[in-house]
Structures are given as structure tokens and as C-alpha cells.
Short mmCIF file of C-alpha atoms in Angstrom, two decimals:
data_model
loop_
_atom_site.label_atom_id
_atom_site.label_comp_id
_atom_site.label_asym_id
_atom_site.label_seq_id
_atom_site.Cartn_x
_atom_site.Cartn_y
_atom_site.Cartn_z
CA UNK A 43 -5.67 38.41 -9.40
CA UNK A 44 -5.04 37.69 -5.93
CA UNK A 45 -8.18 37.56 -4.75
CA UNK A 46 -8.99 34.96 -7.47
CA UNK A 47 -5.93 33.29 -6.27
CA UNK A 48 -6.69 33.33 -1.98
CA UNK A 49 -10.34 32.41 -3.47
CA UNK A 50 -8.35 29.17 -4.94
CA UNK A 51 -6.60 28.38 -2.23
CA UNK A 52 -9.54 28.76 -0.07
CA UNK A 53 -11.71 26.47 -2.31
CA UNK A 54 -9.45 23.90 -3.28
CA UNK A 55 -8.58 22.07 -0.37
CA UNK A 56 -11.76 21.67 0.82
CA UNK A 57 -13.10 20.11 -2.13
CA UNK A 58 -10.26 17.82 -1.85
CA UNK A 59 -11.23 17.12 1.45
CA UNK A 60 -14.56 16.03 0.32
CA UNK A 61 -13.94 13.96 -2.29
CA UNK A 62 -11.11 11.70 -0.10
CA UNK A 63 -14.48 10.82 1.44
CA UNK A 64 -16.42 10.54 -1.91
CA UNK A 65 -17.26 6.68 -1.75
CA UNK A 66 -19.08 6.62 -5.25
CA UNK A 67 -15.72 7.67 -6.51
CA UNK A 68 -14.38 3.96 -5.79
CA UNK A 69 -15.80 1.30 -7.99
CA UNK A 70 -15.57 -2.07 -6.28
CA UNK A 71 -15.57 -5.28 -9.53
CA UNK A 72 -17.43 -8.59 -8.33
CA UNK A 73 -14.67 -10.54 -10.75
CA UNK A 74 -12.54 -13.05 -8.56
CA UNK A 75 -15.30 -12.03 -5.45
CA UNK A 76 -14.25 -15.41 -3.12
CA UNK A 77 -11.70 -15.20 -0.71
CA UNK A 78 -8.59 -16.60 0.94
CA UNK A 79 -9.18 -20.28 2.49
CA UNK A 80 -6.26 -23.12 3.29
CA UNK A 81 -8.03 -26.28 2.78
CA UNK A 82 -5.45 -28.46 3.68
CA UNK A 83 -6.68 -27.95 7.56
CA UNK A 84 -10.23 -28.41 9.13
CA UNK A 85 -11.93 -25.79 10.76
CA UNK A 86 -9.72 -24.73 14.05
CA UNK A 87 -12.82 -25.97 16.25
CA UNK A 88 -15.56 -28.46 15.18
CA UNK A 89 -18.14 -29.03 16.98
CA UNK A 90 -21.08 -30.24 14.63
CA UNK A 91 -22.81 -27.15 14.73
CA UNK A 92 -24.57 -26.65 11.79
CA UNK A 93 -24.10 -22.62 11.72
CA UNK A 94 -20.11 -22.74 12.29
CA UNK A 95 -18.49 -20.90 9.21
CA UNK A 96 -14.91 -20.23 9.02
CA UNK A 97 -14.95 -16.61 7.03
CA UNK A 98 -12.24 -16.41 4.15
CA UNK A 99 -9.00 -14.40 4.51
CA UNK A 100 -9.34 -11.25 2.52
CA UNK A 101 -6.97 -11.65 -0.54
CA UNK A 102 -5.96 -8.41 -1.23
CA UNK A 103 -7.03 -6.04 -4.24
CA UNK A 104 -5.79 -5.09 -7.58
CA UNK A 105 -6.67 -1.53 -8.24
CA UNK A 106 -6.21 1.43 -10.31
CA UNK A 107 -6.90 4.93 -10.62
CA UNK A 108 -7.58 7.24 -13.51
CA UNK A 109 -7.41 10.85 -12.47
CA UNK A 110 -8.63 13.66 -15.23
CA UNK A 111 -7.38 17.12 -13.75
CA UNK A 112 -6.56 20.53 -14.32
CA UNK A 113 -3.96 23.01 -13.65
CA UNK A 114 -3.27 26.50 -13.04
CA UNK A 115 0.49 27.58 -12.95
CA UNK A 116 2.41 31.05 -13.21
CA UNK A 117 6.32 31.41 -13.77
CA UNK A 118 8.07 31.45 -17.04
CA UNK A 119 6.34 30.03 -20.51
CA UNK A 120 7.39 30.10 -24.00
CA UNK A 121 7.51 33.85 -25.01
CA UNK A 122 10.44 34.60 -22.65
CA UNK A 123 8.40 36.75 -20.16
CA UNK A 124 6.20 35.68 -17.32
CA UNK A 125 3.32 34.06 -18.27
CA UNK A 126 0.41 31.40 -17.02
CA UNK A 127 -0.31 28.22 -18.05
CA UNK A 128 -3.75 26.55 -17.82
CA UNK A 129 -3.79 22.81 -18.69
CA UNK A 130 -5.48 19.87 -18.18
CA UNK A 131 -4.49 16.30 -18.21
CA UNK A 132 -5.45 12.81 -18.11
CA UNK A 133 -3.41 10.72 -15.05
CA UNK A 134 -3.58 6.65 -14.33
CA UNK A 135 -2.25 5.25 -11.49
CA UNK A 136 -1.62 1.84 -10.24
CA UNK A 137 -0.98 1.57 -7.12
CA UNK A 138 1.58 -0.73 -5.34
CA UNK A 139 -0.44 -1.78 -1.53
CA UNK A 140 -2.81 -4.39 -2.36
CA UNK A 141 -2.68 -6.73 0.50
CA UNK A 142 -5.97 -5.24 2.12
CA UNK A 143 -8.97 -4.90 0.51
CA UNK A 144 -10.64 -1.30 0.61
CA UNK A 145 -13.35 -0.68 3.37
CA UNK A 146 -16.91 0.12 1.54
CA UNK A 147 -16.30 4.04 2.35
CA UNK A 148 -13.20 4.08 2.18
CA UNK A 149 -10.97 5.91 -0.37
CA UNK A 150 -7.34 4.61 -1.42
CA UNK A 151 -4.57 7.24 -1.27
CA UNK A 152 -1.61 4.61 -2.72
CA UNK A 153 1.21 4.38 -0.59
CA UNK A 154 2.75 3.93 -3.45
CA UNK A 155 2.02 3.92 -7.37
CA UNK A 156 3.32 3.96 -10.63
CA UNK A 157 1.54 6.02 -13.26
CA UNK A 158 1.69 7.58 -16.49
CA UNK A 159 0.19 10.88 -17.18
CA UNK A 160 -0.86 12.74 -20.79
CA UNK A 161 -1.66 16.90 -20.57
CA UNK A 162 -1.86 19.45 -22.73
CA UNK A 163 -1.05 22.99 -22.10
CA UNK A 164 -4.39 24.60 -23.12
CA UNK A 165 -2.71 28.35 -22.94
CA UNK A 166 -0.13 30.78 -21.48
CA UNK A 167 -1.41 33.98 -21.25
CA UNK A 168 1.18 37.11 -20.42
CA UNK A 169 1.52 37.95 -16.79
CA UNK A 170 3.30 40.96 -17.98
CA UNK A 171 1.31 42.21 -21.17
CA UNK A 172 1.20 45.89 -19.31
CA UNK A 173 5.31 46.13 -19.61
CA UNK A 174 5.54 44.00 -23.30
CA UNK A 175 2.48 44.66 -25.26
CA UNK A 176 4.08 42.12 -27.78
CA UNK A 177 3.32 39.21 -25.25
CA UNK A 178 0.33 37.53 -26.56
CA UNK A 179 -1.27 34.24 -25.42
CA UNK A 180 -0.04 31.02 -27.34
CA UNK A 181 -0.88 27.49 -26.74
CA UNK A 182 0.80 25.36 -24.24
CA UNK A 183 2.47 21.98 -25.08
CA UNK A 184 1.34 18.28 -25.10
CA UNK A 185 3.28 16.48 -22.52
CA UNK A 186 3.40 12.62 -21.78
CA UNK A 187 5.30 11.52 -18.07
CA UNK A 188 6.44 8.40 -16.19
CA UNK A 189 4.82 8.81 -12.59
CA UNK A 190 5.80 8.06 -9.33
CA UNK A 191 3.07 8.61 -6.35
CA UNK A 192 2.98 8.85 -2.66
CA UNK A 193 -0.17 8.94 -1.15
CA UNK A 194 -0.82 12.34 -2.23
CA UNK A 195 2.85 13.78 -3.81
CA UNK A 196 3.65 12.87 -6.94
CA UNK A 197 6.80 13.30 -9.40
CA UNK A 198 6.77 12.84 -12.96
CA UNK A 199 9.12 12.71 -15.74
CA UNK A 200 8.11 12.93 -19.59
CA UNK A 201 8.33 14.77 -22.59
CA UNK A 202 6.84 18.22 -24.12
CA UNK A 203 6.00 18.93 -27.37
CA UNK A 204 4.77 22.01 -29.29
CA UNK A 205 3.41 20.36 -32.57
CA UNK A 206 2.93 23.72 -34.43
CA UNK A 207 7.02 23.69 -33.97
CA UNK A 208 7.59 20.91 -34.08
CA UNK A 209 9.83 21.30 -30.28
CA UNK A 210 10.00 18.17 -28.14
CA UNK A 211 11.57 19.00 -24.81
CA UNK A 212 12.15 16.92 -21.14
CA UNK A 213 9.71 17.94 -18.75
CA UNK A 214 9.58 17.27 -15.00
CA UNK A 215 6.65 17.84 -12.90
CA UNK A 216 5.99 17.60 -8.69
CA UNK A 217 3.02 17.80 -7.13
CA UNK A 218 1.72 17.84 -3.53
CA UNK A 219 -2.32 17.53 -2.89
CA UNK A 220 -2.99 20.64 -4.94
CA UNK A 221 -0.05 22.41 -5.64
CA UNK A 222 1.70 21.94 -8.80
CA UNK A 223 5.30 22.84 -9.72
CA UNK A 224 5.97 22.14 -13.96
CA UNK A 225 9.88 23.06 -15.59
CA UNK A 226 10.18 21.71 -19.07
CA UNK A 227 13.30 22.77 -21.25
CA UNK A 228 12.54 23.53 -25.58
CA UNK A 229 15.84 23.86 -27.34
CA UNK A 230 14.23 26.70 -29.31
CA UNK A 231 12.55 28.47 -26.66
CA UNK A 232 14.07 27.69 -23.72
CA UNK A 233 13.24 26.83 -20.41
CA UNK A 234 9.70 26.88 -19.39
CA UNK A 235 8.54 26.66 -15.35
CA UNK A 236 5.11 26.87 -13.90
CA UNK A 237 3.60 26.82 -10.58
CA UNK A 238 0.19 26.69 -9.26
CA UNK A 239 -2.84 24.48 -8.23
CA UNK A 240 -3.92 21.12 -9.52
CA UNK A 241 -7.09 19.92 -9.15
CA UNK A 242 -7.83 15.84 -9.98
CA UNK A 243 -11.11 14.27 -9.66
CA UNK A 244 -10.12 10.40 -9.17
CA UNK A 245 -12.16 7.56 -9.94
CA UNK A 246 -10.77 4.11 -8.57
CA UNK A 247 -11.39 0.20 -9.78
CA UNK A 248 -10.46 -2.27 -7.66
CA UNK A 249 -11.08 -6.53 -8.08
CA UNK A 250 -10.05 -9.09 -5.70
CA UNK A 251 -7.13 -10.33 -6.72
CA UNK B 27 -12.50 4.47 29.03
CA UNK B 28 -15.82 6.79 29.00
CA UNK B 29 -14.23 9.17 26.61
CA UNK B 30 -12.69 6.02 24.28
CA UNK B 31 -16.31 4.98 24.66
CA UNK B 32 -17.99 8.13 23.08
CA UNK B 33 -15.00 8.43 20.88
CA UNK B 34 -15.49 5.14 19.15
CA UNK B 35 -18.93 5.35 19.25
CA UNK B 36 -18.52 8.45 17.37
CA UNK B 37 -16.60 7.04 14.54
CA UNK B 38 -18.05 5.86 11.54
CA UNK B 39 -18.37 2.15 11.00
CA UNK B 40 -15.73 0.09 9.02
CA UNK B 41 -17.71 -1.67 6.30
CA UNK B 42 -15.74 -4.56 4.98
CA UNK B 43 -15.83 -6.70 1.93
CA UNK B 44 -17.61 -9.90 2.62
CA UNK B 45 -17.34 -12.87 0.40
CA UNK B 46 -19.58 -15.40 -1.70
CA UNK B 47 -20.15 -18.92 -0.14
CA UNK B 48 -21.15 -22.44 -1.25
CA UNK B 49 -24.05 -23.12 0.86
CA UNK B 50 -25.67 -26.94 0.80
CA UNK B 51 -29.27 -26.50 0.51
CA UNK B 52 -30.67 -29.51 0.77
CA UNK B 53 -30.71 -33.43 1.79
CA UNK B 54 -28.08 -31.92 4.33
CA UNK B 55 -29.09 -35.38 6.56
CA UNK B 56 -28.55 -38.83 5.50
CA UNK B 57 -29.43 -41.91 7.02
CA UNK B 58 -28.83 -45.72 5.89
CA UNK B 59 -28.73 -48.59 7.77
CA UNK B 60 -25.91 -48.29 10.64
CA UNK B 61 -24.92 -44.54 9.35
CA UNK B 62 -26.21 -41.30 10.33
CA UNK B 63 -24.52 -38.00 8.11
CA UNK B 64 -24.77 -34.61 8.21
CA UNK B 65 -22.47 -32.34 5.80
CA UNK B 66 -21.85 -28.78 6.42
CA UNK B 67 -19.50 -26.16 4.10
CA UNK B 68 -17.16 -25.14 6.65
CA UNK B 69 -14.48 -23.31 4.30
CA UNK B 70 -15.39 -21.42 0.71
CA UNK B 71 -12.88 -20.12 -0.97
CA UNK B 72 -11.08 -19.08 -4.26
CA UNK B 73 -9.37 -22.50 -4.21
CA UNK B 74 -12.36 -24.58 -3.63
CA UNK B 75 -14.65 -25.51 -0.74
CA UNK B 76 -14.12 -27.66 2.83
CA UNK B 77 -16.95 -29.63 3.92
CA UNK B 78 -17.21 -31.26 7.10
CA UNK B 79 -19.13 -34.62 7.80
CA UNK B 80 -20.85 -35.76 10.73
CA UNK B 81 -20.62 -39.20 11.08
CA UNK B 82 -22.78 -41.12 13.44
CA UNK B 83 -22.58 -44.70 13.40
CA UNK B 84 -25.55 -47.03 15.35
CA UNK B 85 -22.97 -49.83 15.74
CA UNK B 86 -19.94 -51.31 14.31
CA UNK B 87 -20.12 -49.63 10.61
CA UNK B 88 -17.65 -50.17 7.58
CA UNK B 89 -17.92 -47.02 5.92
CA UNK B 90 -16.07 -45.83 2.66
CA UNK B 91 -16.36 -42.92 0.74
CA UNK B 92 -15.88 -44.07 -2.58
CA UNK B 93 -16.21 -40.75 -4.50
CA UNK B 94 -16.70 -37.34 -3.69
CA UNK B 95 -17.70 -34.75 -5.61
CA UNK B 96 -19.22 -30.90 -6.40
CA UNK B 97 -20.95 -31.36 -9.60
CA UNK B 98 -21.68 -28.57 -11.91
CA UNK B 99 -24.61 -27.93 -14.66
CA UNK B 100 -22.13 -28.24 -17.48
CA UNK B 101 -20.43 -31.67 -15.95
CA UNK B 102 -17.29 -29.79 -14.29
CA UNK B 103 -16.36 -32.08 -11.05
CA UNK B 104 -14.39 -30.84 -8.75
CA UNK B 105 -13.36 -34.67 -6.49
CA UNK B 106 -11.81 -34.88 -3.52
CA UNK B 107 -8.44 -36.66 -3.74
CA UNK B 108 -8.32 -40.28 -2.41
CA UNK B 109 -6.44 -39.34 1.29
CA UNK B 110 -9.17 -36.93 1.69
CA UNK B 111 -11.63 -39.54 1.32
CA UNK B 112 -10.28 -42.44 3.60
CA UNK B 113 -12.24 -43.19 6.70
CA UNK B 114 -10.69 -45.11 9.47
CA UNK B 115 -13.57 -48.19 10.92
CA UNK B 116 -16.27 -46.89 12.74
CA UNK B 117 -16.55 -48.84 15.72
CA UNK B 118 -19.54 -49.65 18.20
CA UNK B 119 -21.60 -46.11 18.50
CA UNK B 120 -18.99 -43.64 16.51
CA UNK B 121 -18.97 -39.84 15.96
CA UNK B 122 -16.63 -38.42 13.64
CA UNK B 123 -16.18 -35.01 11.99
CA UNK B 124 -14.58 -35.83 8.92
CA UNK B 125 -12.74 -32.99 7.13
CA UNK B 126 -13.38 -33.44 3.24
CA UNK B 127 -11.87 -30.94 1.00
CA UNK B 128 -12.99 -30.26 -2.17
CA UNK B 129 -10.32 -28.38 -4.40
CA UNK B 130 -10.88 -26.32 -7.52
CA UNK B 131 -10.92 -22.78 -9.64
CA UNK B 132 -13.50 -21.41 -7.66
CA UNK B 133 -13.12 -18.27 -9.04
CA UNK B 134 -13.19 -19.15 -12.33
CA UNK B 135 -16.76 -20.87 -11.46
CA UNK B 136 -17.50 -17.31 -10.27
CA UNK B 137 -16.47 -15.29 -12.86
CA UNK B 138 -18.42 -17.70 -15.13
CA UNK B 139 -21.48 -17.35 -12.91
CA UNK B 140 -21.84 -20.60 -12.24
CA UNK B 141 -23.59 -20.53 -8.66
CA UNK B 142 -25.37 -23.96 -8.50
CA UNK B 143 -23.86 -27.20 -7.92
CA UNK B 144 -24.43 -30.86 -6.31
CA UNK B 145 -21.93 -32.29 -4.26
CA UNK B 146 -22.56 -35.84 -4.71
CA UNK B 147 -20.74 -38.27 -2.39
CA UNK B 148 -20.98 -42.17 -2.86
CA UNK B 149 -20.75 -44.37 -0.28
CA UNK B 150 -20.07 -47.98 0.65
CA UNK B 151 -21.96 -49.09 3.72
CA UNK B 152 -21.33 -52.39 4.64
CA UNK B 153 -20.47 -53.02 1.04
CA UNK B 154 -23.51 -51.45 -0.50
CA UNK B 155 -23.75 -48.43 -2.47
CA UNK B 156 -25.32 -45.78 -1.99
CA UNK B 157 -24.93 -41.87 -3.62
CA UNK B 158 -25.84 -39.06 -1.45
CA UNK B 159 -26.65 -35.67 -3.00
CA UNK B 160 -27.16 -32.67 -1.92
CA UNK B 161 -27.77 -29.46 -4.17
CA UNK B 162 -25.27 -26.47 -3.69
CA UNK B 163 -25.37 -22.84 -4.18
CA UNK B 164 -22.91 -19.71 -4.53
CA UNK B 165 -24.82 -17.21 -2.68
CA UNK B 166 -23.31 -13.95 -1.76
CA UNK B 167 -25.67 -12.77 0.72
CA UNK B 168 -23.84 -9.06 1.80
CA UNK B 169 -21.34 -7.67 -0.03
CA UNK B 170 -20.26 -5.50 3.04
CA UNK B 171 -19.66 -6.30 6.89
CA UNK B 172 -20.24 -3.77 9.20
CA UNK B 173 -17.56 -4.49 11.71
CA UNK B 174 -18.93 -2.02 14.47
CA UNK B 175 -22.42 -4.26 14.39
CA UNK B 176 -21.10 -7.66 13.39
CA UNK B 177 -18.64 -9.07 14.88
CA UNK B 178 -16.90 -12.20 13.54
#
């Protein structure tokens, strides 16, 4: 287990690495292409040449981000004893800094963002199945949260649910470039907290605004 | 300043967005009687287009500009207003650049994909009429500037 974990850690960051530099992962809309002119003043210097061009201001950018990710935590879960939880999730974000327009290579970590973010809890397996054979793997919950990002930290606050219950529950959730921290409280069951690695694959429109 | 040198010239490029432009591409030159005209887009934008026209005049030359206008396919006209259009007397041998904005939704005309256009302008030389037109396009030649090769 902890080699799978330093193997992880290893792996993770570097991947992240790569795709901050993933241009492809940036879709760039032709809608509202022209730019920024004031027409209510000539050209600053006018000479009659036939070439002279004064270039547009850039206008800015409307963009947003839709992040599909996964997540491996270990702490408490449902059946009381310590336990993993593998999810995945579906995250948008919207971010806040649109006054320059993106560079053709470049990728936008948002100063700042609001976003909403649906998971589901795929599975907590027993960390401690050795000590209580009775732990067994159950499902995770479906969560929904409010976001809040910063370049790459992010907070959340939702709900959790565990349908087969039904149990709806507040959840909180922080994460910082891959690491992933996940409390929720069930009125049944109790409180739940995870912590791991998260790993998002973003893909990011942006049109001029 | 040698190692800024290598260090910049070891950085990548920064490719930035460039932007579509009305270009006039063709009858850019007019001549009648005691006027000589050239017309260049000077400003493209999301709120319309700037054009600038050289005005030459041979001798004393009452010039007006009675209407100005980018004329699309589907009869949208985009005019400039009347201030815009007012042309103080050209006197003896006269050159003027005379700023002539021409205001509208350009991006809606994008978004619609509406790239070709006349701007017709029609004159009053010495009382006669006279339209001058010249066909337009919305090119977008490069969607990206590289700012380490091309400087603006």
C-alpha cells in the first residue's frame, strides 16, 4: 500500500505538470472574434500611408472550465472504521479574470472562480478488514457542492446523499493541486472524512467577450 | 544583458490572439474633376470600423460627403452620422485626412458570417453627384501573433 501510494505521489504531479502546458486542452470560440477600438478618435498618427493599421485592444475573454476527475482518499467512511473512498466527479468552473485574453499556449489557472461540482463516491473499502472482518466495502455517496477556486486550491460546500438510505448530509471539501481533504456528516452514520489525491483533467472554452 | 539575452531567447514565444479586419479591396482611388481620394480602414472593431480619407484637391474644391455608408448583402447600412461627414472648404491645392467613422454591431455581422460589404460614399463635387464604392471584406488573416517575431 505504500508503495502504491509514493508511486502516486510520484506520478501525479508530474502529469499535472504536463497538462498546465497541454494547449489542446484550451478551446479558443471564433464567436464575438473583433476587438476593442474607440472610434470617436482618428488614428494617433496619420500620415496617408496606405499600410498604417491601428490593431484593436484585446477585449478580454469569457471562459469556463469543466473538469471530470477522480479521487483517492483514506480516513473515516460510513461503517465506523477506517476505510477508503474512491470517487469520481464532474467539476465546472467559471472563472472570475477575464480582462486578458489567453496566449495560444497558454493554460488559465483562474485567479479566481466560482464552480459547482457533482461526485459520487464509487466505494469505501475497509482499511482495517484484518482487525473487523465484518467491515465490508459499501458504496460511497452522491455529493453536489458550491465551489470556490484559487488558481489551483479549491473549497467546496454541498450536500451528500446515500440513496439506498435515503441519508442526506453537509459535506465540505478542500483541495490543493492534487491533494484532496473530504468530511461530510450523515445523521445515521455519522461523520465521514477522507483524504488523498485528486486528479482533474480540465478542458477550457473561452470567447471574446 | 548577455545572459537576459540567452534567457529570453530561450523562452518560448507568446502567441497572442489577433483579430478580424475590414479590409477595402478595391476602387481604393478616386478621382473627379478637382478631387483626388484615397480611403483606408484605419480602425476595425467590435463597434464598427474607422476609415480615413485622403483628400487631395487640384484647386479650390467644394466637397461634401453627402452619405456614407458600409453596405451589406442583405441591405444592413451601417452610415456615418452627419458631424462625421462634414468637410470644411478645400481651398487652392488641399490635403486632408479626414477621419470617417462608421459605427455598428460588428460582432453581430461576425457571428452571422457576414464578411463582405461595400462602403459606398456619395459625394457632391462642385454640386454634382457622384457615388464612390469600394467592396469590403472581413478577413481574419492569423488568428495568433507571435510577439517574439512580430512586433506591433
Amino acid at each position: 500500500m505504500t508503495r502504491t501510494i509514493c508511486a502516486i505521489r510520484g506520478a501525479l504531479p508530474a502529469v499535472l505538470l504536463a497538462l498546465a502546458g497541454c494547449p489542446s486542452l484550451v478551446q479558443h470560440s471564433t464567436r464575438h472574434a473583433p476587438g476593442q477600438v474607440d472610434l470617436s478618435q482618428p488614428p494617433a498618427r496619420e500620415v496617408g500611408d496606405p499600410a498604417a493599421y491601428d490593431p484593436p485592444d484585446d477585449p478580454g475573454e469569457n471562459r469556463v472550465a469543466i473538469l471530470p476527475g477522480a479521487s483517492w482518499g483514506m480516513g473515516a467512511g460510513r461503517t465506523g472504521g477506517s476505510a477508503g473512498e474512491v470517487a469520481v466527479q464532474l467539476r465546472f468552473t467559471f472563472p472570475e479574470s477575464r480582462d486578458r485574453s489567453l496566449g495560444k499556449d497558454e493554460f488559465p489557472a483562474p485567479w479566481a472562480a466560482w464552480g459547482g461540482t457533482i461526485g459520487w463516491g464509487i466505494a469505501q473499502p475497509p482499511l482495517d478488514s484484518m482487525q473487523h472482518p465484518s467491515h465490508r466495502t459499501v458504496g460511497g455517496p452522491i455529493y453536489a457542492e458550491v465551489n470556490r477556486t484559487w488558481l489551483y486550491a479549491t473549497v467546496g460546500v454541498g450536500a451528500a446523499i446515500y440513496p439506498s438510505s435515503p441519508e442526506v448530509g453537509p459535506q465540505i471539501s478542500a483541495t490543493a493541486a492534487i491533494y484532496m481533504v473530504r468530511a461530510r456528516y450523515l445523521p445515521e452514520s455519522g461523520f465521514e472524512i477522507f483524504g488523498g489525491f485528486q486528479l482533474e483533467l480540465p478542458t477550457v472554452w473561452t470567447w471574446s467577450r | 544583458m548577455a545572459v537576459a539575452s540567452l534567457a529570453t531567447a530561450c523562452l518560448p514565444p507568446r502567441v497572442l490572439r489577433d483579430y478580424p479586419r475590414w479590409r477595402i479591396v478595391g476602387g481604393q482611388s478616386f478621382a473627379r474633376d478637382c478631387l483626388r481620394a484615397e480611403a483606408y480602414v484605419r480602425k476595425s472593431g467590435k463597434t464598427g470600423i474607422g476609415v480615413t480619407l485622403v483628400l487631395r484637391s487640384l484647386h479650390d474644391c467644394a466637397v461634401e460627403i453627402r452619405r456614407a455608408e458600409l453596405v451589406f448583402p442583405d441591405g444592413h447600412r451601417a452610415a456615418a452620422t452627419a458631424d462625421a461627414r462634414a468637410l470644411a472648404p478645400m481651398v487652392g491645392r488641399t490635403l486632408r485626412y479626414h477621419w470617417l467613422p462608421l459605427p455598428f454591431d460588428n460582432d453581430a455581422a461576425w457571428d452571422d458570417g457576414q464578411r463582405d460589404a461595400t462602403l459606398e460614399l456619395e459625394l457632391a463635387i462642385a454640386g454634382q453627384p457622384v457615388v464612390w464604392r469600394m467592396p469590403a471584406q472581413h478577413r481574419w488573416d492569423q488568428r495568433w501573433n507571435d510577439t517574439r517575431l512580430v512586433r506591433r
